[in-house]
Amino acid sequence: MRSQTSLALLIFLCTCVSALLITPANLPAQVLTVSDELIMRTDTRYDLIGQLGGQALLLQDRDTKHLLTAYDRNMRQVWEKEMELRGKNIRILESVARQDGTAFYLLYLFRDRGRNFLQLDRFNPAGNLQDSTTLVDFGVFLTTPEDDIIRSEDDTKLLLLVTEQQTKVRCIGIDLTAMKTLYDRELTPDRFFFGEDFVQAELTNEGEMYFIFQRDNFRSKRKEHKYEVHRLTAAEDANSFELNMGDSLTYDIIFRYDNLNRQLVAAGLYTTKDFSRADGYFWIRYVPAGNATARPVFTPFPVNLVKNIEGNKFNKKQPNIDELSVSNLVLRQDGGGLIITEKNRQLERRSNASRTQIVNNFGERPLVDYHYDEMIVFSVHPDGAPHWSNILHKKQYSQDDGGVYSSYLLMENPSALRFLFNDEIRFENTVSEYIVNGRGEFDRNSLFNTRDLNLRLRFRDGIQVAANEVILPSEHRNRLRLVKMTYEVK
């Protein structure tokens, strides 16, 4: 306990000195508080549940044991307990913390007498069981089903998609507050194959589901390309509508339901010829209560933006961008949005050593290089008209790590967005941020260096627990530490 306090004090001092040396005078200081190490077994999966009752809760999911660990505000471990869950062969699907911090839920599958059941348990911040219910009796699975979980924006509803056969999907809506199912229906769209056609599902705060899949996203059928959306509620049978894409093909897309403005929006990248390069971005706005047909609004990339990104590879006859994907869509209060894109690619290669052994070892696994580079943010008005766009430069390269230390964590508050990321993917690394306001103005700041701190931060797996605070996992060689980063106003 004493060494833990000393470490936290050392990191606090190092961070404050770093902030004084390399950040502007008006930038809040970053205070890091680091937990002791946990040795993670190879069969352990972990999940940051959130901050409840002034404690950060970490769930460790092992094959036969499920541990809940609590950390106080100084990231000292205060208790750990084994969760008493129902049945055998337990597989945890999702953990959800209530936004008021009074409880959390575990949704999981268990087996009893050869049958499979869906269970929902509610716990208080001390990890004590408050309520429990068995939601669904699945019976015997003939095959191992695929499953996907979608949350509502306010964390009060869940949607579980279960796919045993690729031509149909079982949709189970769950009300966490009421501890009950809202609906349990099966979708069987015509000419549908889940693994190839499914795009995304969205869930409203009221529990309505939007199930989205694509049609004819091929060059030979470009003019027939569209998205089919199936809407399902607790009170109504599923109904569907189409979003036609004109004569453009979709390079990448993301959907969001806007609970404030009660509309389904989509944003993405489009191409007219080459699926390896995007020509621009598009915006779709569908208002269920309105009668107007939703039509995509296409915007070509600004030429100067493409020049800045492509450099020497810029082709004025085809001003497009390769290796770009949509990573997030942030909704604006006026019904518009911020489309966040990121350049990324994976390259497989073999080392010289593996090449010499390939004759004798056909199972040699290639090395994988991960590149996560520039982020481009497009701000769009509700009608799809462009507002502003900006490039946030970064270059991240790693090898054979799944890219888990790359990309960024987005902190949201009403005045600005913060993009937190590792400058370089190595043990001694500088952590940086971009601060972007609603007008598109931004600053880049170096926050601290991980030298001598023994940290390898996984920003993509971090969670925001307050307007000025995030909790990040730091993982290296099966050793896990939790890092709380707090912005303190000077």
Tab-separated table of C-alpha atoms in Angstrom:
chain	number	residue	atom	x	y	z
A	1	MET	CA	0.000	0.000	0.000
A	2	ARG	CA	2.853	2.344	0.863
A	3	SER	CA	4.667	1.684	-2.422
A	4	GLN	CA	1.406	2.332	-4.262
A	5	THR	CA	1.117	5.790	-2.676
A	6	SER	CA	4.733	6.597	-3.509
A	7	LEU	CA	4.241	5.568	-7.122
A	8	ALA	CA	1.132	7.723	-7.463
A	9	LEU	CA	2.998	10.690	-5.955
A	10	LEU	CA	5.978	10.170	-8.283
A	11	ILE	CA	3.743	10.034	-11.350
A	12	PHE	CA	1.829	13.101	-10.183
A	13	LEU	CA	5.093	15.054	-9.830
A	14	CYS	CA	6.444	13.834	-13.184
A	15	THR	CA	3.196	14.730	-14.897
A	16	CYS	CA	3.035	18.195	-13.402
A	17	VAL	CA	6.664	18.882	-14.408
A	18	SER	CA	5.905	17.611	-17.917
A	19	ALA	CA	2.838	19.822	-18.111
A	20	LEU	CA	4.854	22.849	-17.047
A	21	LEU	CA	7.592	22.145	-19.571
A	22	ILE	CA	5.727	21.198	-22.736
A	23	THR	CA	2.150	22.481	-22.533
A	24	PRO	CA	0.631	25.944	-22.887
A	25	ALA	CA	0.113	27.966	-19.749
A	26	ASN	CA	-3.676	27.753	-19.937
A	27	LEU	CA	-3.793	23.966	-20.433
A	28	PRO	CA	-5.077	21.966	-17.438
A	29	ALA	CA	-2.478	19.738	-15.779
A	30	GLN	CA	-2.923	15.993	-16.192
A	31	VAL	CA	-2.707	13.952	-13.009
A	32	LEU	CA	-2.049	10.234	-13.402
A	33	THR	CA	-2.957	7.770	-10.673
A	34	VAL	CA	-1.806	4.204	-11.303
A	35	SER	CA	-2.908	0.949	-9.692
A	36	ASP	CA	-0.677	-1.945	-8.711
A	37	GLU	CA	-0.112	-4.699	-11.250
A	38	LEU	CA	-2.482	-7.586	-11.766
A	39	ILE	CA	-1.037	-10.727	-13.321
A	40	MET	CA	-3.483	-11.851	-16.010
A	41	ARG	CA	-3.782	-15.510	-16.943
A	42	THR	CA	-3.940	-16.377	-20.626
A	43	ASP	CA	-7.585	-17.470	-20.278
A	44	THR	CA	-8.648	-14.154	-18.695
A	45	ARG	CA	-10.689	-11.461	-20.396
A	46	TYR	CA	-11.251	-8.204	-18.556
A	47	ASP	CA	-13.789	-5.415	-18.751
A	48	LEU	CA	-13.772	-1.937	-17.226
A	49	ILE	CA	-17.328	-1.663	-15.912
A	50	GLY	CA	-17.022	1.973	-14.849
A	51	GLN	CA	-16.962	4.144	-11.752
A	52	LEU	CA	-19.698	3.372	-9.227
A	53	GLY	CA	-19.970	4.644	-5.666
A	54	GLY	CA	-16.615	6.380	-5.957
A	55	GLN	CA	-14.909	3.111	-6.962
A	56	ALA	CA	-13.604	1.895	-10.311
A	57	LEU	CA	-14.794	-1.662	-10.981
A	58	LEU	CA	-12.869	-4.204	-13.051
A	59	LEU	CA	-14.403	-7.526	-14.091
A	60	GLN	CA	-12.089	-10.466	-14.808
A	61	ASP	CA	-13.768	-13.197	-16.824
A	62	ARG	CA	-11.969	-16.524	-16.613
A	63	ASP	CA	-13.180	-19.851	-17.925
A	64	THR	CA	-14.368	-21.062	-14.520
A	65	LYS	CA	-14.149	-17.964	-12.297
A	66	HIS	CA	-15.431	-14.382	-12.486
A	67	LEU	CA	-13.688	-11.822	-10.276
A	68	LEU	CA	-14.782	-8.281	-9.457
A	69	THR	CA	-12.072	-5.886	-8.253
A	70	ALA	CA	-12.705	-2.422	-6.793
A	71	TYR	CA	-10.271	0.521	-6.744
A	72	ASP	CA	-10.665	3.691	-4.701
A	73	ARG	CA	-10.061	7.252	-5.940
A	74	ASN	CA	-6.307	6.761	-5.468
A	75	MET	CA	-6.483	3.564	-7.562
A	76	ARG	CA	-5.692	1.394	-4.558
A	77	GLN	CA	-7.330	-2.009	-4.599
A	78	VAL	CA	-9.855	-2.006	-1.757
A	79	TRP	CA	-11.533	-5.376	-2.273
A	80	GLU	CA	-11.915	-8.302	-4.635
A	81	LYS	CA	-14.621	-10.940	-4.720
A	82	GLU	CA	-15.681	-13.877	-6.815
A	83	MET	CA	-19.031	-13.291	-8.504
A	84	GLU	CA	-21.703	-15.890	-7.765
A	85	LEU	CA	-23.369	-16.395	-11.136
A	86	ARG	CA	-25.997	-18.936	-12.033
A	87	GLY	CA	-25.398	-22.262	-13.746
A	88	LYS	CA	-22.399	-23.755	-15.520
A	89	ASN	CA	-20.486	-23.018	-18.724
A	90	ILE	CA	-21.035	-19.306	-18.137
A	91	ARG	CA	-20.265	-16.882	-20.960
A	92	ILE	CA	-20.569	-13.208	-20.081
A	93	LEU	CA	-21.999	-11.215	-22.979
A	94	GLU	CA	-22.072	-7.668	-21.586
A	95	SER	CA	-21.570	-5.585	-18.451
A	96	VAL	CA	-23.415	-2.269	-18.191
A	97	ALA	CA	-23.075	0.389	-15.494
A	98	ARG	CA	-26.076	2.587	-14.770
A	99	GLN	CA	-25.286	6.175	-15.643
A	100	ASP	CA	-26.280	7.340	-12.142
A	101	GLY	CA	-23.611	5.038	-10.658
A	102	THR	CA	-26.011	3.129	-8.384
A	103	ALA	CA	-25.781	-0.342	-9.943
A	104	PHE	CA	-24.463	-2.445	-12.797
A	105	TYR	CA	-25.845	-5.329	-14.838
A	106	LEU	CA	-24.367	-8.561	-16.162
A	107	LEU	CA	-25.953	-10.284	-19.148
A	108	TYR	CA	-24.699	-13.825	-19.672
A	109	LEU	CA	-25.431	-17.274	-21.032
A	110	PHE	CA	-25.361	-20.356	-18.830
A	111	ARG	CA	-26.120	-24.034	-19.274
A	112	ASP	CA	-28.278	-26.228	-17.073
A	113	ARG	CA	-29.126	-29.864	-17.839
A	114	GLY	CA	-28.033	-29.470	-21.434
A	115	ARG	CA	-30.173	-26.378	-22.099
A	116	ASN	CA	-28.918	-22.830	-22.688
A	117	PHE	CA	-30.394	-19.819	-20.882
A	118	LEU	CA	-30.029	-16.034	-21.063
A	119	GLN	CA	-29.625	-14.480	-17.620
A	120	LEU	CA	-29.700	-10.871	-16.387
A	121	ASP	CA	-28.345	-9.956	-12.922
A	122	ARG	CA	-28.235	-6.555	-11.215
A	123	PHE	CA	-25.556	-5.747	-8.625
A	124	ASN	CA	-24.936	-2.784	-6.335
A	125	PRO	CA	-21.542	-0.980	-6.356
A	126	ALA	CA	-20.300	-3.395	-3.678
A	127	GLY	CA	-20.883	-6.339	-6.016
A	128	ASN	CA	-23.870	-7.688	-4.070
A	129	LEU	CA	-26.715	-9.227	-6.060
A	130	GLN	CA	-29.862	-7.069	-6.020
A	131	ASP	CA	-32.075	-8.741	-8.612
A	132	SER	CA	-31.899	-11.635	-11.031
A	133	THR	CA	-34.057	-13.023	-13.819
A	134	THR	CA	-33.834	-15.649	-16.539
A	135	LEU	CA	-34.897	-13.933	-19.754
A	136	VAL	CA	-34.830	-16.669	-22.415
A	137	ASP	CA	-34.662	-20.452	-22.582
A	138	PHE	CA	-32.766	-21.144	-25.820
A	139	GLY	CA	-32.940	-24.900	-25.424
A	140	VAL	CA	-30.198	-26.835	-27.202
A	141	PHE	CA	-28.001	-25.014	-29.704
A	142	LEU	CA	-27.473	-27.199	-32.765
A	143	THR	CA	-24.478	-25.073	-33.733
A	144	THR	CA	-22.447	-22.442	-31.924
A	145	PRO	CA	-24.409	-19.236	-32.611
A	146	GLU	CA	-22.935	-15.867	-33.433
A	147	ASP	CA	-24.047	-13.038	-31.178
A	148	ASP	CA	-23.806	-9.280	-31.129
A	149	ILE	CA	-24.773	-6.765	-28.415
A	150	ILE	CA	-25.974	-3.192	-29.007
A	151	ARG	CA	-26.610	-0.615	-26.255
A	152	SER	CA	-28.945	2.338	-26.207
A	153	GLU	CA	-27.366	5.752	-25.722
A	154	ASP	CA	-28.644	6.050	-22.132
A	155	ASP	CA	-27.510	2.498	-21.207
A	156	THR	CA	-31.031	1.414	-20.188
A	157	LYS	CA	-31.713	-0.965	-23.090
A	158	LEU	CA	-29.799	-3.790	-24.765
A	159	LEU	CA	-30.296	-5.586	-28.050
A	160	LEU	CA	-29.008	-9.127	-28.465
A	161	LEU	CA	-28.701	-10.500	-32.006
A	162	VAL	CA	-28.384	-14.283	-32.188
A	163	THR	CA	-27.545	-15.994	-35.477
A	164	GLU	CA	-27.579	-19.781	-35.729
A	165	GLN	CA	-28.376	-19.797	-39.449
A	166	GLN	CA	-27.014	-17.127	-41.770
A	167	THR	CA	-30.409	-16.465	-43.379
A	168	LYS	CA	-32.238	-15.378	-40.220
A	169	VAL	CA	-31.542	-13.411	-37.051
A	170	ARG	CA	-33.177	-13.603	-33.636
A	171	CYS	CA	-33.599	-10.116	-32.132
A	172	ILE	CA	-34.054	-9.844	-28.362
A	173	GLY	CA	-34.713	-6.405	-26.872
A	174	ILE	CA	-34.012	-6.043	-23.144
A	175	ASP	CA	-35.129	-3.359	-20.688
A	176	LEU	CA	-32.438	-3.277	-18.000
A	177	THR	CA	-34.376	-1.048	-15.602
A	178	ALA	CA	-37.466	-3.287	-15.692
A	179	MET	CA	-35.336	-6.478	-15.888
A	180	LYS	CA	-37.436	-7.923	-18.719
A	181	THR	CA	-37.496	-8.569	-22.456
A	182	LEU	CA	-39.205	-6.025	-24.693
A	183	TYR	CA	-39.470	-8.371	-27.667
A	184	ASP	CA	-38.079	-11.635	-28.965
A	185	ARG	CA	-38.584	-11.827	-32.717
A	186	GLU	CA	-36.952	-13.516	-35.679
A	187	LEU	CA	-36.070	-11.589	-38.837
A	188	THR	CA	-35.931	-13.502	-42.125
A	189	PRO	CA	-35.346	-10.925	-44.901
A	190	ASP	CA	-35.411	-12.074	-48.507
A	191	ARG	CA	-32.051	-12.771	-50.164
A	192	PHE	CA	-30.222	-12.187	-46.880
A	193	PHE	CA	-26.956	-13.741	-45.705
A	194	PHE	CA	-25.819	-12.373	-42.342
A	195	GLY	CA	-22.061	-12.665	-42.817
A	196	GLU	CA	-22.124	-10.779	-46.133
A	197	ASP	CA	-25.063	-8.371	-45.929
A	198	PHE	CA	-25.420	-7.240	-42.303
A	199	VAL	CA	-24.070	-3.749	-41.642
A	200	GLN	CA	-25.224	-2.551	-38.235
A	201	ALA	CA	-28.080	-2.400	-35.725
A	202	GLU	CA	-29.083	0.662	-33.703
A	203	LEU	CA	-31.189	0.808	-30.535
A	204	THR	CA	-33.134	3.850	-29.335
A	205	ASN	CA	-33.555	4.876	-25.699
A	206	GLU	CA	-37.143	3.569	-25.948
A	207	GLY	CA	-35.913	0.171	-27.146
A	208	GLU	CA	-36.809	0.443	-30.845
A	209	MET	CA	-34.453	-1.493	-33.103
A	210	TYR	CA	-33.141	-0.507	-36.533
A	211	PHE	CA	-31.583	-3.513	-38.286
A	212	ILE	CA	-29.601	-2.463	-41.361
A	213	PHE	CA	-28.112	-4.472	-44.207
A	214	GLN	CA	-26.836	-3.623	-47.673
A	215	ARG	CA	-27.991	-4.577	-51.138
A	216	ASP	CA	-26.040	-4.652	-54.421
A	217	ASN	CA	-22.879	-2.829	-53.359
A	218	PHE	CA	-21.134	-3.917	-56.588
A	219	ARG	CA	-19.821	-2.012	-59.595
A	220	SER	CA	-22.021	-4.051	-61.917
A	221	LYS	CA	-25.150	-3.060	-59.920
A	222	ARG	CA	-24.116	0.422	-58.878
A	223	LYS	CA	-27.449	2.073	-59.692
A	224	GLU	CA	-29.329	-0.522	-57.625
A	225	HIS	CA	-27.206	-0.102	-54.491
A	226	LYS	CA	-29.247	0.616	-51.353
A	227	TYR	CA	-29.641	-0.096	-47.642
A	228	GLU	CA	-32.624	-1.966	-46.287
A	229	VAL	CA	-33.672	-0.966	-42.762
A	230	HIS	CA	-35.998	-3.095	-40.617
A	231	ARG	CA	-37.605	-1.303	-37.668
A	232	LEU	CA	-38.884	-3.320	-34.715
A	233	THR	CA	-40.679	-2.151	-31.550
A	234	ALA	CA	-42.276	-3.883	-28.583
A	235	ALA	CA	-45.762	-2.921	-29.789
A	236	GLU	CA	-45.445	-3.461	-33.534
A	237	ASP	CA	-44.318	-6.110	-35.976
A	238	ALA	CA	-41.233	-5.322	-38.015
A	239	ASN	CA	-41.620	-2.904	-40.911
A	240	SER	CA	-38.967	-1.875	-43.401
A	241	PHE	CA	-37.864	0.960	-45.650
A	242	GLU	CA	-35.035	1.534	-48.124
A	243	LEU	CA	-32.249	4.093	-48.397
A	244	ASN	CA	-31.218	4.333	-52.051
A	245	MET	CA	-27.637	5.373	-52.775
A	246	GLY	CA	-28.107	6.851	-56.257
A	247	ASP	CA	-25.316	5.665	-58.542
A	248	SER	CA	-22.545	5.618	-55.909
A	249	LEU	CA	-21.019	2.700	-54.043
A	250	THR	CA	-20.373	2.658	-50.306
A	251	TYR	CA	-16.740	2.587	-49.251
A	252	ASP	CA	-17.587	2.644	-45.517
A	253	ILE	CA	-20.621	3.647	-43.428
A	254	ILE	CA	-21.810	4.109	-39.841
A	255	PHE	CA	-25.355	4.622	-38.510
A	256	ARG	CA	-26.469	6.450	-35.357
A	257	TYR	CA	-29.889	7.017	-33.856
A	258	ASP	CA	-30.246	10.616	-32.664
A	259	ASN	CA	-32.464	10.399	-29.557
A	260	LEU	CA	-32.566	14.181	-29.107
A	261	ASN	CA	-33.877	14.909	-32.609
A	262	ARG	CA	-35.604	11.531	-33.053
A	263	GLN	CA	-33.945	10.647	-36.334
A	264	LEU	CA	-31.753	7.937	-37.812
A	265	VAL	CA	-28.632	9.346	-39.436
A	266	ALA	CA	-25.861	7.710	-41.419
A	267	ALA	CA	-22.501	8.957	-42.609
A	268	GLY	CA	-19.849	7.316	-44.685
A	269	LEU	CA	-17.422	7.369	-47.558
A	270	TYR	CA	-18.366	6.749	-51.159
A	271	THR	CA	-16.651	5.772	-54.375
A	272	THR	CA	-17.743	5.673	-57.995
A	273	LYS	CA	-15.070	3.388	-59.453
A	274	ASP	CA	-12.427	1.948	-57.155
A	275	PHE	CA	-13.255	0.227	-53.852
A	276	SER	CA	-9.690	0.828	-52.656
A	277	ARG	CA	-10.091	4.631	-52.677
A	278	ALA	CA	-12.805	7.000	-51.402
A	279	ASP	CA	-13.959	9.978	-53.487
A	280	GLY	CA	-15.771	11.826	-50.695
A	281	TYR	CA	-18.232	11.530	-47.828
A	282	PHE	CA	-22.017	11.397	-47.621
A	283	TRP	CA	-24.776	12.123	-45.115
A	284	ILE	CA	-28.236	10.536	-44.755
A	285	ARG	CA	-30.986	11.759	-42.449
A	286	TYR	CA	-34.174	9.739	-41.905
A	287	VAL	CA	-36.948	11.126	-39.671
A	288	PRO	CA	-39.437	8.327	-38.831
A	289	ALA	CA	-42.222	10.815	-38.064
A	290	GLY	CA	-41.821	12.611	-41.404
A	291	ASN	CA	-43.051	11.642	-44.835
A	292	ALA	CA	-40.034	12.837	-46.826
A	293	THR	CA	-37.843	10.234	-48.519
A	294	ALA	CA	-34.317	10.131	-47.107
A	295	ARG	CA	-31.738	10.847	-49.796
A	296	PRO	CA	-27.958	10.817	-49.398
A	297	VAL	CA	-26.065	14.076	-49.813
A	298	PHE	CA	-22.646	13.468	-51.420
A	299	THR	CA	-19.694	15.819	-50.888
A	300	PRO	CA	-16.376	15.306	-52.732
A	301	PHE	CA	-13.235	15.705	-50.656
A	302	PRO	CA	-11.785	19.253	-50.838
A	303	VAL	CA	-8.812	19.171	-53.223
A	304	ASN	CA	-6.457	20.872	-50.753
A	305	LEU	CA	-7.351	18.303	-48.100
A	306	VAL	CA	-6.535	15.437	-50.481
A	307	LYS	CA	-3.212	17.100	-51.401
A	308	ASN	CA	-2.309	17.384	-47.728
A	309	ILE	CA	-3.115	13.717	-47.073
A	310	GLU	CA	-1.751	12.106	-50.235
A	311	GLY	CA	1.400	14.215	-50.662
A	312	ASN	CA	3.447	12.935	-53.604
A	313	LYS	CA	0.744	10.367	-54.437
A	314	PHE	CA	-1.797	13.103	-55.224
A	315	ASN	CA	-3.504	12.651	-58.597
A	316	LYS	CA	-5.358	15.766	-59.745
A	317	LYS	CA	-7.437	13.705	-62.208
A	318	GLN	CA	-8.641	11.475	-59.370
A	319	PRO	CA	-8.466	13.437	-56.083
A	320	ASN	CA	-9.355	10.601	-53.739
A	321	ILE	CA	-7.955	8.995	-50.563
A	322	ASP	CA	-7.025	5.382	-49.916
A	323	GLU	CA	-7.035	3.310	-46.698
A	324	LEU	CA	-9.587	5.563	-45.000
A	325	SER	CA	-12.378	4.293	-42.728
A	326	VAL	CA	-15.127	5.838	-40.613
A	327	SER	CA	-14.228	5.326	-36.957
A	328	ASN	CA	-16.945	7.378	-35.232
A	329	LEU	CA	-19.950	9.618	-35.749
A	330	VAL	CA	-20.555	12.275	-33.093
A	331	LEU	CA	-24.026	13.798	-33.126
A	332	ARG	CA	-24.576	17.548	-32.886
A	333	GLN	CA	-27.488	19.014	-30.930
A	334	ASP	CA	-28.846	20.718	-34.056
A	335	GLY	CA	-29.224	17.389	-35.883
A	336	GLY	CA	-25.922	17.496	-37.748
A	337	GLY	CA	-22.831	15.482	-36.959
A	338	LEU	CA	-19.060	15.107	-36.946
A	339	ILE	CA	-17.795	12.298	-39.175
A	340	ILE	CA	-14.487	11.049	-37.748
A	341	THR	CA	-12.344	9.066	-40.178
A	342	GLU	CA	-8.911	7.505	-39.766
A	343	LYS	CA	-6.305	6.169	-42.171
A	344	ASN	CA	-5.362	2.613	-41.278
A	345	ARG	CA	-4.015	-0.481	-42.950
A	346	GLN	CA	-2.611	-3.913	-42.149
A	347	LEU	CA	0.266	-5.474	-44.042
A	348	GLU	CA	1.227	-9.140	-43.789
A	349	ARG	CA	4.820	-10.125	-44.431
A	350	ARG	CA	7.290	-12.849	-43.599
A	351	SER	CA	10.591	-12.320	-41.870
A	352	ASN	CA	13.841	-13.517	-43.457
A	353	ALA	CA	14.015	-16.252	-40.838
A	354	SER	CA	10.570	-17.545	-41.725
A	355	ARG	CA	11.373	-17.483	-45.450
A	356	THR	CA	14.281	-19.874	-44.945
A	357	GLN	CA	12.035	-22.251	-42.996
A	358	ILE	CA	8.991	-22.113	-45.261
A	359	VAL	CA	9.902	-25.312	-47.113
A	360	ASN	CA	9.834	-27.275	-43.864
A	361	ASN	CA	7.067	-25.351	-42.096
A	362	PHE	CA	4.006	-24.505	-44.134
A	363	GLY	CA	2.193	-23.289	-40.998
A	364	GLU	CA	4.552	-20.362	-40.427
A	365	ARG	CA	2.469	-17.369	-39.373
A	366	PRO	CA	3.274	-14.127	-41.205
A	367	LEU	CA	4.114	-10.942	-39.336
A	368	VAL	CA	1.434	-8.258	-39.389
A	369	ASP	CA	2.252	-4.549	-39.509
A	370	TYR	CA	-0.412	-2.153	-38.204
A	371	HIS	CA	-0.547	1.450	-39.383
A	372	TYR	CA	-2.926	4.019	-37.868
A	373	ASP	CA	-2.291	7.461	-39.275
A	374	GLU	CA	-4.132	10.743	-39.911
A	375	MET	CA	-7.612	11.423	-38.577
A	376	ILE	CA	-9.879	13.579	-40.753
A	377	VAL	CA	-12.941	15.193	-39.180
A	378	PHE	CA	-15.852	16.450	-41.300
A	379	SER	CA	-18.531	18.593	-39.667
A	380	VAL	CA	-21.888	18.354	-41.443
A	381	HIS	CA	-25.062	20.423	-41.069
A	382	PRO	CA	-28.424	18.633	-40.586
A	383	ASP	CA	-29.234	18.944	-44.307
A	384	GLY	CA	-25.891	17.375	-45.275
A	385	ALA	CA	-24.188	20.628	-46.285
A	386	PRO	CA	-20.499	20.777	-45.286
A	387	HIS	CA	-19.596	22.954	-42.304
A	388	TRP	CA	-15.839	22.444	-41.925
A	389	SER	CA	-13.156	19.768	-42.233
A	390	ASN	CA	-9.740	19.344	-40.640
A	391	ILE	CA	-6.832	16.913	-40.633
A	392	LEU	CA	-5.412	15.746	-37.290
A	393	HIS	CA	-1.978	14.359	-38.094
A	394	LYS	CA	-0.486	11.337	-36.363
A	395	LYS	CA	1.525	8.292	-37.420
A	396	GLN	CA	1.350	5.062	-35.446
A	397	TYR	CA	3.120	1.855	-36.416
A	398	SER	CA	3.259	-1.443	-34.561
A	399	GLN	CA	3.929	-5.075	-35.315
A	400	ASP	CA	2.072	-8.227	-34.329
A	401	ASP	CA	0.094	-6.626	-31.486
A	402	GLY	CA	-3.374	-6.487	-33.028
A	403	GLY	CA	-3.097	-2.697	-33.131
A	404	VAL	CA	-4.393	-2.525	-29.545
A	405	TYR	CA	-2.099	0.387	-28.577
A	406	SER	CA	-2.949	2.420	-31.686
A	407	SER	CA	-5.826	4.691	-32.723
A	408	TYR	CA	-7.340	7.005	-30.085
A	409	LEU	CA	-9.779	7.567	-27.223
A	410	LEU	CA	-12.402	10.267	-27.700
A	411	MET	CA	-13.344	12.391	-24.670
A	412	GLU	CA	-16.563	14.325	-25.152
A	413	ASN	CA	-17.827	17.401	-23.334
A	414	PRO	CA	-20.131	20.241	-24.451
A	415	SER	CA	-17.319	22.653	-25.338
A	416	ALA	CA	-14.822	20.440	-27.189
A	417	LEU	CA	-13.657	16.973	-28.183
A	418	ARG	CA	-10.341	15.538	-26.997
A	419	PHE	CA	-8.550	12.890	-29.046
A	420	LEU	CA	-6.046	11.072	-26.785
A	421	PHE	CA	-3.419	8.805	-28.365
A	422	ASN	CA	0.090	7.370	-28.228
A	423	ASP	CA	2.517	9.271	-30.455
A	424	GLU	CA	4.554	6.126	-31.056
A	425	ILE	CA	3.855	2.501	-30.245
A	426	ARG	CA	6.820	1.686	-28.077
A	427	PHE	CA	7.643	1.384	-24.384
A	428	GLU	CA	9.026	4.929	-24.084
A	429	ASN	CA	6.416	7.069	-25.724
A	430	THR	CA	4.813	10.507	-25.614
A	431	VAL	CA	1.068	10.722	-25.045
A	432	SER	CA	-0.589	13.543	-26.978
A	433	GLU	CA	-4.008	15.050	-27.554
A	434	TYR	CA	-5.953	17.106	-30.052
A	435	ILE	CA	-8.587	19.495	-28.688
A	436	VAL	CA	-11.213	20.362	-31.315
A	437	ASN	CA	-13.983	22.904	-30.721
A	438	GLY	CA	-17.328	23.285	-32.489
A	439	ARG	CA	-15.880	25.689	-35.082
A	440	GLY	CA	-13.215	23.223	-36.165
A	441	GLU	CA	-10.360	25.058	-34.442
A	442	PHE	CA	-7.894	22.707	-32.801
A	443	ASP	CA	-4.731	22.527	-30.714
A	444	ARG	CA	-2.266	19.675	-30.404
A	445	ASN	CA	-0.596	19.191	-27.019
A	446	SER	CA	2.013	16.785	-25.697
A	447	LEU	CA	0.753	15.582	-22.317
A	448	PHE	CA	3.381	13.345	-20.731
A	449	ASN	CA	6.093	10.804	-21.470
A	450	THR	CA	5.799	7.193	-20.344
A	451	ARG	CA	9.554	6.948	-19.775
A	452	ASP	CA	10.259	5.416	-16.320
A	453	LEU	CA	6.505	4.984	-15.734
A	454	ASN	CA	6.415	1.442	-17.161
A	455	LEU	CA	3.130	2.078	-18.977
A	456	ARG	CA	1.725	0.772	-22.259
A	457	LEU	CA	-1.640	2.465	-22.594
A	458	ARG	CA	-4.517	0.977	-24.578
A	459	PHE	CA	-6.483	4.121	-25.392
A	460	ARG	CA	-9.096	2.343	-27.500
A	461	ASP	CA	-10.149	0.285	-24.459
A	462	GLY	CA	-10.333	3.235	-22.071
A	463	ILE	CA	-13.578	4.675	-20.704
A	464	GLN	CA	-14.616	8.217	-19.846
A	465	VAL	CA	-15.972	8.360	-16.282
A	466	ALA	CA	-16.380	12.142	-15.915
A	467	ALA	CA	-16.145	15.267	-18.050
A	468	ASN	CA	-12.470	15.608	-17.069
A	469	GLU	CA	-11.485	12.014	-16.301
A	470	VAL	CA	-10.744	8.736	-18.070
A	471	ILE	CA	-9.590	5.312	-16.912
A	472	LEU	CA	-7.157	3.479	-19.195
A	473	PRO	CA	-5.794	-0.062	-19.126
A	474	SER	CA	-2.028	-0.457	-19.363
A	475	GLU	CA	-1.072	-3.965	-20.414
A	476	HIS	CA	2.317	-5.535	-21.035
A	477	ARG	CA	3.394	-9.172	-20.856
A	478	ASN	CA	0.194	-10.328	-19.129
A	479	ARG	CA	0.476	-7.640	-16.476
A	480	LEU	CA	-2.395	-5.186	-16.185
A	481	ARG	CA	-2.548	-1.834	-14.435
A	482	LEU	CA	-5.337	0.723	-14.462
A	483	VAL	CA	-4.448	4.361	-15.027
A	484	LYS	CA	-6.767	7.206	-14.078
A	485	MET	CA	-6.018	10.426	-15.939
A	486	THR	CA	-7.621	13.569	-14.548
A	487	TYR	CA	-7.522	17.045	-16.055
A	488	GLU	CA	-7.123	19.581	-13.249
A	489	VAL	CA	-7.701	23.275	-13.933
A	490	LYS	CA	-4.800	25.415	-12.801
